[in-house]
PDB file of C-alpha atoms in Angstrom:
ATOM      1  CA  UNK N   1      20.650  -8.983  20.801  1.00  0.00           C
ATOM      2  CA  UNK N   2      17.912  -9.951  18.548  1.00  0.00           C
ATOM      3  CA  UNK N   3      18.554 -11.046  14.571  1.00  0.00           C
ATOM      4  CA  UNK N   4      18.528  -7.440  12.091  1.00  0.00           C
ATOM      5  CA  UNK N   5      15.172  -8.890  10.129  1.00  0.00           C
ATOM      6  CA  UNK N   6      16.468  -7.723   6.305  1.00  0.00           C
ATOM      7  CA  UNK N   7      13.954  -7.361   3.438  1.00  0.00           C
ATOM      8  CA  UNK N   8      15.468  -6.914   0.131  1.00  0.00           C
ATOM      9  CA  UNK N   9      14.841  -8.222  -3.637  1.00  0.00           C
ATOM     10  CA  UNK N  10      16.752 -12.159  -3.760  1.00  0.00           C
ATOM     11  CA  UNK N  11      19.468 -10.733  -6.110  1.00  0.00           C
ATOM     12  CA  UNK N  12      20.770  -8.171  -3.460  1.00  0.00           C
ATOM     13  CA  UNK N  13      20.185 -10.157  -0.186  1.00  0.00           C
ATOM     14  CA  UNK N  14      23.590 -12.077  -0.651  1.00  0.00           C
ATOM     15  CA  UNK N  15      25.738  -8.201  -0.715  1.00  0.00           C
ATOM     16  CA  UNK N  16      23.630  -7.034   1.981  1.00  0.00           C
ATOM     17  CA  UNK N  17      24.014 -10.455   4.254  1.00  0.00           C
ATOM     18  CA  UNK N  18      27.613  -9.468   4.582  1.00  0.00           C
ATOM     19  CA  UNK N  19      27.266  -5.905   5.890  1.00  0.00           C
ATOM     20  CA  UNK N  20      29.133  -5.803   9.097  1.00  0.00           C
ATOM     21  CA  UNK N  21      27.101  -2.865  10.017  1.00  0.00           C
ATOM     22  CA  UNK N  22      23.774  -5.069  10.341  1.00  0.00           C
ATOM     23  CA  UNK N  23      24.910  -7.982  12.843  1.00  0.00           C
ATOM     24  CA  UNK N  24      23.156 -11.205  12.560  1.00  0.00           C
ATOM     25  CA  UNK N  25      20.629 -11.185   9.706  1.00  0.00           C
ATOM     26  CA  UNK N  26      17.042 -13.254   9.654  1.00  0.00           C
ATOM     27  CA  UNK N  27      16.510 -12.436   5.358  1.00  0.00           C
ATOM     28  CA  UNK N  28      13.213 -12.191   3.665  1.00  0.00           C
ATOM     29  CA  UNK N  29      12.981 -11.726   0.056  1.00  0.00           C
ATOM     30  CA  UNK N  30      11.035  -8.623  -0.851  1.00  0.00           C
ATOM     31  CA  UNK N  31       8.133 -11.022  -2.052  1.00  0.00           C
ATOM     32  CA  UNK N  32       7.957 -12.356   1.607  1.00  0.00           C
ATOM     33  CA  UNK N  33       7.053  -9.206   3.170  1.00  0.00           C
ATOM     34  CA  UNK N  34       3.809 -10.353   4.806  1.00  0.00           C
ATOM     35  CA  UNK N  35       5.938 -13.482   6.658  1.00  0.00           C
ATOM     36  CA  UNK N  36       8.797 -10.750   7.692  1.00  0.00           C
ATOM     37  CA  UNK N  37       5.751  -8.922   9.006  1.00  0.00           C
ATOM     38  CA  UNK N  38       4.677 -11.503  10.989  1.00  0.00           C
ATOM     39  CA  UNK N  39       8.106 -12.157  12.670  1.00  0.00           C
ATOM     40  CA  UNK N  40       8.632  -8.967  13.407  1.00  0.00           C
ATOM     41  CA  UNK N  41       5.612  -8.584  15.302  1.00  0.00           C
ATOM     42  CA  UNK N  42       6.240 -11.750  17.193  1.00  0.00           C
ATOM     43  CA  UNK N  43      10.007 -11.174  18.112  1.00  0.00           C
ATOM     44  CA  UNK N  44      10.265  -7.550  17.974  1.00  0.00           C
ATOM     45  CA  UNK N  45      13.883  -7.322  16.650  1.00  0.00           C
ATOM     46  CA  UNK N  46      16.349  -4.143  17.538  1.00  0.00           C
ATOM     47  CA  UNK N  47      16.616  -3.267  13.702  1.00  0.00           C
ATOM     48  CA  UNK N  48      14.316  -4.128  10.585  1.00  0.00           C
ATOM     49  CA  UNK N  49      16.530  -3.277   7.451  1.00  0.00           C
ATOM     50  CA  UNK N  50      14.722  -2.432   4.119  1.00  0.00           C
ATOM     51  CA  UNK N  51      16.926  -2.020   0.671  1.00  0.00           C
ATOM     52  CA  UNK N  52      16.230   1.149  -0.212  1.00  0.00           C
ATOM     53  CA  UNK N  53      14.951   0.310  -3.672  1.00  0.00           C
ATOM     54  CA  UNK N  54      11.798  -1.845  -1.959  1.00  0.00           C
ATOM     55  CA  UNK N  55      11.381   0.843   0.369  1.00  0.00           C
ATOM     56  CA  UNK N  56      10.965   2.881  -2.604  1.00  0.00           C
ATOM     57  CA  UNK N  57       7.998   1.170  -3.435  1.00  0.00           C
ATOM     58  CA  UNK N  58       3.845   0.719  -2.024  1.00  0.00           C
ATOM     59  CA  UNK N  59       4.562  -2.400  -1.007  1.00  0.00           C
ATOM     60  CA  UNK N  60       7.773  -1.047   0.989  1.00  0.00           C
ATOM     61  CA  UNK N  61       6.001   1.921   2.107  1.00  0.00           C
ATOM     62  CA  UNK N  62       2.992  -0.023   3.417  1.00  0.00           C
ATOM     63  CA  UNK N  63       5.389  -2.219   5.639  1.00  0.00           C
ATOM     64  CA  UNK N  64       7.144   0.888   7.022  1.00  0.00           C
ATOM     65  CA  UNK N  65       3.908   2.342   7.632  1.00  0.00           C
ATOM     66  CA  UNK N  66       2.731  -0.572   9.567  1.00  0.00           C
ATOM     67  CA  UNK N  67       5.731  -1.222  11.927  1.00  0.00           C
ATOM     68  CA  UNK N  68       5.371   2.251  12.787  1.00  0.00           C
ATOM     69  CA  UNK N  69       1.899   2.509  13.710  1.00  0.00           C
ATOM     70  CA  UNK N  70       2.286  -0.472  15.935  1.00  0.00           C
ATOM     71  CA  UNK N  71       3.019   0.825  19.493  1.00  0.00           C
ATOM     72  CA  UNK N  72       4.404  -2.517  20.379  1.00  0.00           C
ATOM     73  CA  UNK N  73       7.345  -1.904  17.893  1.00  0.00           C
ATOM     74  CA  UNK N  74       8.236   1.689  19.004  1.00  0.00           C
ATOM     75  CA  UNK N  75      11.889   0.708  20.115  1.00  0.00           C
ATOM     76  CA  UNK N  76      11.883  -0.697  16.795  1.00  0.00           C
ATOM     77  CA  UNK N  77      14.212   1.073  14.671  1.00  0.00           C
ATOM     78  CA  UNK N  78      13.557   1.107  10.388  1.00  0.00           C
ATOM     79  CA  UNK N  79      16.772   1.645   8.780  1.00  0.00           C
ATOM     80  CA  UNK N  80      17.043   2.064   4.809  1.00  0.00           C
ATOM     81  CA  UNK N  81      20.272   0.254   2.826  1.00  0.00           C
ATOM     82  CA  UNK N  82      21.599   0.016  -0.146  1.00  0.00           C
ATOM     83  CA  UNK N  83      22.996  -3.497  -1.453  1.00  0.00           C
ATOM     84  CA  UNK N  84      25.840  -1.701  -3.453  1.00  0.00           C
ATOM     85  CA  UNK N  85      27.529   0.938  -1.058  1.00  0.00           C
ATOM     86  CA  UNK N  86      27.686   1.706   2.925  1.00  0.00           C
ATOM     87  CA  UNK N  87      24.173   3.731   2.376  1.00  0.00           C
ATOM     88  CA  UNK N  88      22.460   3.767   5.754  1.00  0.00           C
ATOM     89  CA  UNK N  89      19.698   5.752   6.818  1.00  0.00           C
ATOM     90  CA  UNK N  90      16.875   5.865   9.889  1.00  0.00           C
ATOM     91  CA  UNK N  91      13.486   6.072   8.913  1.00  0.00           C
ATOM     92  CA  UNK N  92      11.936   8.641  11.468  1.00  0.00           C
ATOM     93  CA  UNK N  93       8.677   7.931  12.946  1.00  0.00           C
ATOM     94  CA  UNK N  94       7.602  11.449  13.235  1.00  0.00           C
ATOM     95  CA  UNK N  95       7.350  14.485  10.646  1.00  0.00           C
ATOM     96  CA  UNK N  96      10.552  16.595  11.134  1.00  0.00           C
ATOM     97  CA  UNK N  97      12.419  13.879  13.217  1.00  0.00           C
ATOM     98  CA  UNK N  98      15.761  14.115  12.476  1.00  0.00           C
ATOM     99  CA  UNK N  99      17.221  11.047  11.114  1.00  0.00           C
ATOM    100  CA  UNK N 100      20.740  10.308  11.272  1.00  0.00           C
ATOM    101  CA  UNK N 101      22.533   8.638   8.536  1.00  0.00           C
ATOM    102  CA  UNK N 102      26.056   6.583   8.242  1.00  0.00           C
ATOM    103  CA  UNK N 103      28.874   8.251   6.016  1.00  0.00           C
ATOM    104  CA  UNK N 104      27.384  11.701   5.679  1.00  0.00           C
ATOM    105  CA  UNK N 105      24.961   9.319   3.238  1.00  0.00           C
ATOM    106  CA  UNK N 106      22.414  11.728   1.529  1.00  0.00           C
ATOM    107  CA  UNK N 107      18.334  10.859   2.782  1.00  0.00           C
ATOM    108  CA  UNK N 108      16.770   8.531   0.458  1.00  0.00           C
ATOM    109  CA  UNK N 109      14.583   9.854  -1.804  1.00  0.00           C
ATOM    110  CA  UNK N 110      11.179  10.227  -0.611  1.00  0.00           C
ATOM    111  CA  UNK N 111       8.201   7.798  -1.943  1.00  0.00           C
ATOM    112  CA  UNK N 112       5.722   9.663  -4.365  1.00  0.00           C
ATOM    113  CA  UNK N 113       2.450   8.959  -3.109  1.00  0.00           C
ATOM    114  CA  UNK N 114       2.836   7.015  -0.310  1.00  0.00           C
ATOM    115  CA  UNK N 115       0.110   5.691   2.080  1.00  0.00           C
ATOM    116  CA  UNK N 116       0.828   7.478   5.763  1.00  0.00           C
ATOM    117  CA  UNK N 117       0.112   5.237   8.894  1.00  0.00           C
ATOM    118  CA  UNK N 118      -3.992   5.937   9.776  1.00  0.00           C
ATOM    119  CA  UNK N 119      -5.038   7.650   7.038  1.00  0.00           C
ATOM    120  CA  UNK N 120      -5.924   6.374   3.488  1.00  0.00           C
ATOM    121  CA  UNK N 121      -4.057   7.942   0.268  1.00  0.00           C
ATOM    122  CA  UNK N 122      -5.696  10.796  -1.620  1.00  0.00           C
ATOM    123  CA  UNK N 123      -7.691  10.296  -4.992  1.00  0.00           C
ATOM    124  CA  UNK N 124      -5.367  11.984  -7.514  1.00  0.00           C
ATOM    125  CA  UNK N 125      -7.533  11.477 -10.791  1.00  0.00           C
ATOM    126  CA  UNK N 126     -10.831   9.760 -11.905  1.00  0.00           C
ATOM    127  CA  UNK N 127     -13.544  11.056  -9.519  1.00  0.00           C
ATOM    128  CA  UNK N 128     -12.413  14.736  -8.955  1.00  0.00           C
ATOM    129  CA  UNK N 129     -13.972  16.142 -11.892  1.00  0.00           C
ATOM    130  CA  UNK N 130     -17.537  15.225  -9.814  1.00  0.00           C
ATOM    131  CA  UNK N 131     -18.392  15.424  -6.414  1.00  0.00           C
ATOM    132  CA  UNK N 132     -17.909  12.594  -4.748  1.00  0.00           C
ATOM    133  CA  UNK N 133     -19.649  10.317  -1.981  1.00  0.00           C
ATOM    134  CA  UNK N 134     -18.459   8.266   1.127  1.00  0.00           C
ATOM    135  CA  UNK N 135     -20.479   5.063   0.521  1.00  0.00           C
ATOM    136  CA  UNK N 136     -21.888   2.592   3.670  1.00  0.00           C
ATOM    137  CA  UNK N 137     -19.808   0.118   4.596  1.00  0.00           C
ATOM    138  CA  UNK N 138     -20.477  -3.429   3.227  1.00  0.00           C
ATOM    139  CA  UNK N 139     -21.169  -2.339  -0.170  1.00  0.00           C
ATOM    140  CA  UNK N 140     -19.053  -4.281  -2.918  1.00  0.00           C
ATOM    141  CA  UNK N 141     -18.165  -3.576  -6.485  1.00  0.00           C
ATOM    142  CA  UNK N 142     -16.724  -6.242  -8.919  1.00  0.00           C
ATOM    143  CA  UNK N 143     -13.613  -5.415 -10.582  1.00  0.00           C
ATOM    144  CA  UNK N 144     -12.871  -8.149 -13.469  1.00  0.00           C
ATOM    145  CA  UNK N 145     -15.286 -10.592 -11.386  1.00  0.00           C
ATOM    146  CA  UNK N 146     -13.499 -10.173  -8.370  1.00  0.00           C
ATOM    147  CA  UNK N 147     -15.040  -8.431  -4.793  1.00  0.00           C
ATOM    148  CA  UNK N 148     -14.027  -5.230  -3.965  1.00  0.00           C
ATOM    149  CA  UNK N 149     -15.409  -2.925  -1.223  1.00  0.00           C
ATOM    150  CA  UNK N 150     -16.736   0.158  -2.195  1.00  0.00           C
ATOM    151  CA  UNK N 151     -15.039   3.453  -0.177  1.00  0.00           C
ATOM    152  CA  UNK N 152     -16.409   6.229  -1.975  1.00  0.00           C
ATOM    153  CA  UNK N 153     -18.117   6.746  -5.607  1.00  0.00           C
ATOM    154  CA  UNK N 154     -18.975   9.309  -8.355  1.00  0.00           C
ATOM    155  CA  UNK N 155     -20.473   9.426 -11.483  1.00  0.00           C
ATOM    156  CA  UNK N 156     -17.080   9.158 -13.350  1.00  0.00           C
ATOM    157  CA  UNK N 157     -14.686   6.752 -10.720  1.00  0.00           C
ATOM    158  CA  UNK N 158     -14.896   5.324  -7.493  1.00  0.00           C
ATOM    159  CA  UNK N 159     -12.105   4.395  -4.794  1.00  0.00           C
ATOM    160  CA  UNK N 160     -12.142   1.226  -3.764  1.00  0.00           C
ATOM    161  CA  UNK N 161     -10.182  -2.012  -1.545  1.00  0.00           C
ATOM    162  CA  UNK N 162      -9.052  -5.018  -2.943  1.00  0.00           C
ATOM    163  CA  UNK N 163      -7.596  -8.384  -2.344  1.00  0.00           C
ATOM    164  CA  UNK N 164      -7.100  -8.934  -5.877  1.00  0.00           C
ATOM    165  CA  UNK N 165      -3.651  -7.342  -7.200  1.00  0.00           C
ATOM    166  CA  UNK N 166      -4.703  -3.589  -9.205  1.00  0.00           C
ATOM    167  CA  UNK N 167      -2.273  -1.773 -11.012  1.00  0.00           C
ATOM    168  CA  UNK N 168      -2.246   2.252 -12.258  1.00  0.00           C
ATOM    169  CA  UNK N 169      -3.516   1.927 -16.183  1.00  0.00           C
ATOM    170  CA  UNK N 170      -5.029  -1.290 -15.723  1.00  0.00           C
ATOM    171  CA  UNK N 171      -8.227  -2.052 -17.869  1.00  0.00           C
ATOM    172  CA  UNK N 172     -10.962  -3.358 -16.284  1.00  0.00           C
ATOM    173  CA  UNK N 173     -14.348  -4.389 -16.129  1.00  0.00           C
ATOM    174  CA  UNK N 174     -16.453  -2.555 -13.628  1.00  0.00           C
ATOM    175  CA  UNK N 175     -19.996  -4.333 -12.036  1.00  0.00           C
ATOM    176  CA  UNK N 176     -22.556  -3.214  -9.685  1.00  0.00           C
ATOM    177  CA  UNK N 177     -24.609  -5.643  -9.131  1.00  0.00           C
ATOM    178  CA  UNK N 178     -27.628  -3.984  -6.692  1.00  0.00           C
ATOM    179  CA  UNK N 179     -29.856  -3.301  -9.099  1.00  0.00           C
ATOM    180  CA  UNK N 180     -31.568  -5.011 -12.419  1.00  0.00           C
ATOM    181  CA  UNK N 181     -30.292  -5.456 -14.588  1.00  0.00           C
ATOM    182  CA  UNK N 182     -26.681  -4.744 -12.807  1.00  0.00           C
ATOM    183  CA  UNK N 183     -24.630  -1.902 -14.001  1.00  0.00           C
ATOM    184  CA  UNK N 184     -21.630  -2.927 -16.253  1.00  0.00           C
ATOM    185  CA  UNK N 185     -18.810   0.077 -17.683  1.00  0.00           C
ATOM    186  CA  UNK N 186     -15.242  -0.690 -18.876  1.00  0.00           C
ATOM    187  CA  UNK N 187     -12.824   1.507 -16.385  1.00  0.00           C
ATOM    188  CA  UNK N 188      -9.449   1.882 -15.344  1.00  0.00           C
ATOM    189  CA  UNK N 189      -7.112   1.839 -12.494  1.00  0.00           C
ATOM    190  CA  UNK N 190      -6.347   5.625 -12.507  1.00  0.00           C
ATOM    191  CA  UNK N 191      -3.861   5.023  -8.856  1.00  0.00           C
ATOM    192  CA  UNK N 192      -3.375   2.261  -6.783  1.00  0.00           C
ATOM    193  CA  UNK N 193      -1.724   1.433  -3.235  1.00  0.00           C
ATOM    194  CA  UNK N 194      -0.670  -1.758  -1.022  1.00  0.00           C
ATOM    195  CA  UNK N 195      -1.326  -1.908   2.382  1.00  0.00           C
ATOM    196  CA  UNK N 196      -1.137  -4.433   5.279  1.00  0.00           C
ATOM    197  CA  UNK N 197      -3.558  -2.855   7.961  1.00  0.00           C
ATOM    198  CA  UNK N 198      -3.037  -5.620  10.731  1.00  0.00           C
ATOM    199  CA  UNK N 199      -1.087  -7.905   8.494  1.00  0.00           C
ATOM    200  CA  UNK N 200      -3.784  -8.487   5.693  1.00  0.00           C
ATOM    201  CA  UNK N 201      -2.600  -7.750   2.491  1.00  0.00           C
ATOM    202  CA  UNK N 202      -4.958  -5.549   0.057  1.00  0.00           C
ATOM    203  CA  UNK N 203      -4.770  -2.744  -2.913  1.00  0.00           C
ATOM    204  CA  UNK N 204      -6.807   0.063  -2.087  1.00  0.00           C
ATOM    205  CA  UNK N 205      -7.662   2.122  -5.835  1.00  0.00           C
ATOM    206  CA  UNK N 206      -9.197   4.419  -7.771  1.00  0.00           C
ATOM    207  CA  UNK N 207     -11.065   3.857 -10.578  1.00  0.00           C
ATOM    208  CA  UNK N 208     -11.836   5.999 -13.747  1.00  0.00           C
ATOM    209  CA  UNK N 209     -15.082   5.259 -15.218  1.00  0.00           C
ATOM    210  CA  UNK N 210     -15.117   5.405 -19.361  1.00  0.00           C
ATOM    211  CA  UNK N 211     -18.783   4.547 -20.329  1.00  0.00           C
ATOM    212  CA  UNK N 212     -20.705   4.603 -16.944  1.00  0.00           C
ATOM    213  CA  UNK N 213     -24.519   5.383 -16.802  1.00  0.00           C
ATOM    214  CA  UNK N 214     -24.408   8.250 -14.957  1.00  0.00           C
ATOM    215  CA  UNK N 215     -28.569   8.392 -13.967  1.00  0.00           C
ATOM    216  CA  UNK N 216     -27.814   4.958 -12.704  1.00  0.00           C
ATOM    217  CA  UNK N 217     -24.687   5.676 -11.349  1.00  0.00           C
ATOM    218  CA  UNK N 218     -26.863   9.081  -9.176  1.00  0.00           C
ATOM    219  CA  UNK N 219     -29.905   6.782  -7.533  1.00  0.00           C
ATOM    220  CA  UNK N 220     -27.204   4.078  -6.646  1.00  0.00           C
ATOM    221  CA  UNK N 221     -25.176   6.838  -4.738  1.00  0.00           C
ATOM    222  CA  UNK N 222     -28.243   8.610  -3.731  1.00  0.00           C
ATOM    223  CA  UNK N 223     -29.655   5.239  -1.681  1.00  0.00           C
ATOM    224  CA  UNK N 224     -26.065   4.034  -0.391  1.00  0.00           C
ATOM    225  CA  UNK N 225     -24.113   7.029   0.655  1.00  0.00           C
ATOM    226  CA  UNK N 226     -23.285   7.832   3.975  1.00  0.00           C
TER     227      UNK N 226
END
């Protein structure tokens, strides 16, 4: 039988290590995520164990999300632990799946927000107070110098996908550069999500716009929206 891969923060990997309940253990801190991904594709272990307080989180979301939208993982099973009882719980792979858990353990608590597998998370504030416009793909923004592609825009926010970390109430510095001179507002991270679509690591956002031109803002969406 194959290792139980285990993700969990460094402090609680030691407690969870000696759970007899988990067999052999192949550890990854939760900051090693992306390098537990890539085993997991490659050996395709029996169990992948999260700590229930990173799969609380994007980050552990977005890894859940991934192993289950990979059909060469479906035998794969997701279980959820805690580092400081007998807490054990399946993560079903379909809506309404029933998912058995050890103990009579209650189901962890679900994740606010989180990113489902296929489909990109909703705008929850910034560009819903104006209608808003799928843009063409290859079309990149500048968030605080950094390249960021350019998913959808309004005149007061925009979603966009990043390699560069963004975090919810984050200030920033906005640029579009396709025009002269380019168009510069001050902005913030109104939402943000990680996700590891095909084990590339990336924060898709949206951002609130505080002192955009808005005629500017109108004949850039006008000549670049789907």
């Amino acid at each position: 039988m194959s290792p139980t891969v285990l993700i969990a923060s460094p402090e609680h990997l030691p407690a969870l290590k000696e759970r007899n309940d988990l067999g052999e253990t192949l550890a990854f801190a939760d900051t090693d995520a992306l390098k537990a991904l890539d085993v997991i594709t490659r050996q395709r272990p029996n169990v992948v164990a999260l700590e229930r307080g990173f799969a609380a989180t994007s980050r552990g979301a977005a890894l859940i999300n991934r192993i289950k939208a990979d059909p060469a993982l479906t035998d794969c099973e997701i279980r959820i632990v805690a580092h400081d009882s007998s807490y054990a719980r399946v993560s079903p792979r379909r809506a309404g799946e029933a998912s058995p858990a050890a103990g009579g353990a209650a189901p962890a608590p679900a994740v606010p927000n989180a990113p489902t597998a296929g489909a990109a998370p909703l705008d929850q504030r910034g560009t819903r107070r104006a209608p808003r416009f799928a843009i063409v793909d290859g079309v990149d923004v500048q968030i605080d110098g950094n390249a960021a592609s350019l998913v959808n825009l309004s005149i007061v926010g925009a979603q966009v996908v990043s390699p560069t970390i963004l975090k919810p109430n984050q200030r920033v510095r906005v640029t579009v550069a396709d025009g002269t001179p380019p168009m510069r507002c001050s902005a913030a991270v109104a939402w943000a999500s990680f996700e590891i679509p095909q084990g590339i690591a990336r924060y898709r956002a949206g951002i609130e716009f505080f002192d955009a031109d808005q005629d500017a803002l109108t004949k850039f969406i006008d000549a670049k929206k789907k």
